Amino acid sequence: MKSIMIHAYTKLNLGDDLFIKVLCERYPDTRFILPARKEYKQCLAQLPNLTVYPIESIWVRGVRKLLKKWNDVDFQKLLLKRLALRCDGVVQIGGSMYMQGEGWKRDYAWKLDVFDTSKPFYVLGANFGPYTDDQFYQKYRELFSTYTDICFRDEYSHELYKDLGNVRLAPDIIFQHPQQDHPGTGKPVVFSVIKPSARDSLKGLDTMYYNKIKDIAVAFIQEGHEVKLMSFCEYEGDEEAARAILSLIPQQYADRVSLYFYKTNLEEAVSLLASSSMIIATRFHAMILGWVFGKPVFPIAYSDKTIHVMNDAHFTGTYADLKTMESLEPESVVRSFDTNRLNVTVLARQAEKHFEKLDNYLGKSKNAKEAVAITPAVFARRGHES
């Protein structure tokens, strides 16, 4: 049995946690090692082939005290390096894993030091950017050339590196998520919300965004709907945002609004989206899951990655850009209830291509479906409905 280390964003973010689940379920005969906070033992407890390596366990803290000459960052890097060396390869799975921030040179050096690129290294489901420095692009070109396989989830990122022989393209991995049917009435309109100022590019937009979401929520309530404000990630400020928006709801409508916070209850959170009547999706994977579940989705794009994927998927419904949504009419969002669906049948099959090369290394899952070949031309011809 091969042993694979998972490199992922482990801050209890709903979308990223789904990536890990999909990966482990696809390869039941592979042992996966996930360095993460201890809560992941509960979050992903249903995955028998996953071992969560708690990077803040009691013994780790004890050893750190004995080795006082190392700071926390150096000690964690040492532990991860030893873990990676003990495994047969590394799978990095996640979306926005290559964004240029102030500390990108430090992060780049960290990757070079921790991961032995003489072993298989797979990048699945990522997009590249945003970036502003050509050196950032060029340094990752050097690093990517040493990787076994890179499968981007958007055409923009693919175009940047398509001349490298190990770079491929497929739609977002979560398009493969099984569809769920939740019949019944009284389904809420779910708003996935964020704290804009948690991102450098959206500083100063909290008040505008919160007030606009409040206005849209009131418009839906006035049409007879229940509203649920949903947090995907406490660490990134979603819960703070949801509470702030709730506090703005006029008192006469307050009993029609409730909160839902994703913690470690992955299946329950996904079921909430599947049982909604519509999704107002600021979170990227609220948009993807809404399409998968056949819901009308009104995306609020907070970054270019959302725009790129909407374009790739030929989504023709209405949407808003968070930076310019101050002029958005709430009634136009309500009207999209009857139009903003997307047929993802072809996208779901194409999304399997992320695992094409890893299938060759680990052995294809018995339950994996055959996927159609992906080229940018095929990517542009998928069926859609608005």
GROMACS .gro file of C-alpha atoms in nm, residues 2-9 23 27 30-35 79-94 97-98 110-124 146-151 354-355 357-358 361-362:
model
   61
    2LYS     CA    1   0.142   0.337  -0.102
    3SER     CA    2   0.157   0.619   0.148
    4ILE     CA    3   0.077   0.970   0.022
    5MET     CA    4   0.110   1.299   0.205
    6ILE     CA    5  -0.168   1.552   0.141
    7HIS     CA    6  -0.067   1.916   0.120
    8ALA     CA    7  -0.385   2.121   0.153
    9TYR     CA    8  -0.537   2.430   0.311
   23LEU     CA    9  -0.928   1.242  -0.293
   27TYR     CA   10  -0.824   0.573  -0.362
   30THR     CA   11  -0.393   0.419  -0.051
   31ARG     CA   12  -0.287   0.541   0.291
   32PHE     CA   13  -0.310   0.921   0.311
   33ILE     CA   14  -0.131   1.136   0.569
   34LEU     CA   15  -0.273   1.481   0.643
   35PRO     CA   16  -0.078   1.723   0.864
   79LEU     CA   17   0.815   1.783   1.110
   80LEU     CA   18   0.651   1.824   0.768
   81LYS     CA   19   0.978   1.756   0.590
   82ARG     CA   20   1.023   1.431   0.781
   83LEU     CA   21   0.664   1.331   0.703
   84ALA     CA   22   0.709   1.400   0.333
   85LEU     CA   23   1.030   1.196   0.321
   86ARG     CA   24   0.852   0.897   0.476
   87CYS     CA   25   0.578   0.899   0.212
   88ASP     CA   26   0.581   0.769  -0.145
   89GLY     CA   27   0.469   1.102  -0.286
   90VAL     CA   28   0.278   1.422  -0.222
   91VAL     CA   29  -0.058   1.538  -0.353
   92GLN     CA   30  -0.128   1.907  -0.322
   93ILE     CA   31  -0.501   1.951  -0.361
   94GLY     CA   32  -0.679   2.284  -0.336
   97MET     CA   33  -0.277   2.778  -0.363
   98TYR     CA   34  -0.068   3.017  -0.574
  110TRP     CA   35   0.948   2.683   0.239
  111LYS     CA   36   0.811   2.464  -0.041
  112LEU     CA   37   1.161   2.402  -0.178
  113ASP     CA   38   1.287   2.300   0.164
  114VAL     CA   39   0.996   2.078   0.274
  115PHE     CA   40   0.917   1.879  -0.038
  116ASP     CA   41   1.164   1.646  -0.209
  117THR     CA   42   1.082   1.688  -0.577
  118SER     CA   43   1.267   1.368  -0.663
  119LYS     CA   44   0.952   1.197  -0.536
  120PRO     CA   45   0.619   1.216  -0.724
  121PHE     CA   46   0.445   1.548  -0.662
  122TYR     CA   47   0.095   1.612  -0.798
  123VAL     CA   48  -0.094   1.942  -0.803
  124LEU     CA   49  -0.471   1.896  -0.840
  146THR     CA   50   1.004   1.970  -1.147
  147TYR     CA   51   0.657   1.842  -1.057
  148THR     CA   52   0.510   1.515  -1.179
  149ASP     CA   53   0.171   1.652  -1.284
  150ILE     CA   54  -0.023   1.977  -1.255
  151CYS     CA   55  -0.391   1.997  -1.342
  354HIS     CA   56  -0.777   1.587  -1.256
  355PHE     CA   57  -0.695   1.236  -1.136
  357LYS     CA   58  -0.206   1.080  -1.387
  358LEU     CA   59  -0.257   0.997  -1.020
  361TYR     CA   60   0.043   0.593  -1.005
  362LEU     CA   61  -0.199   0.475  -0.737
   0.00000   0.00000   0.00000
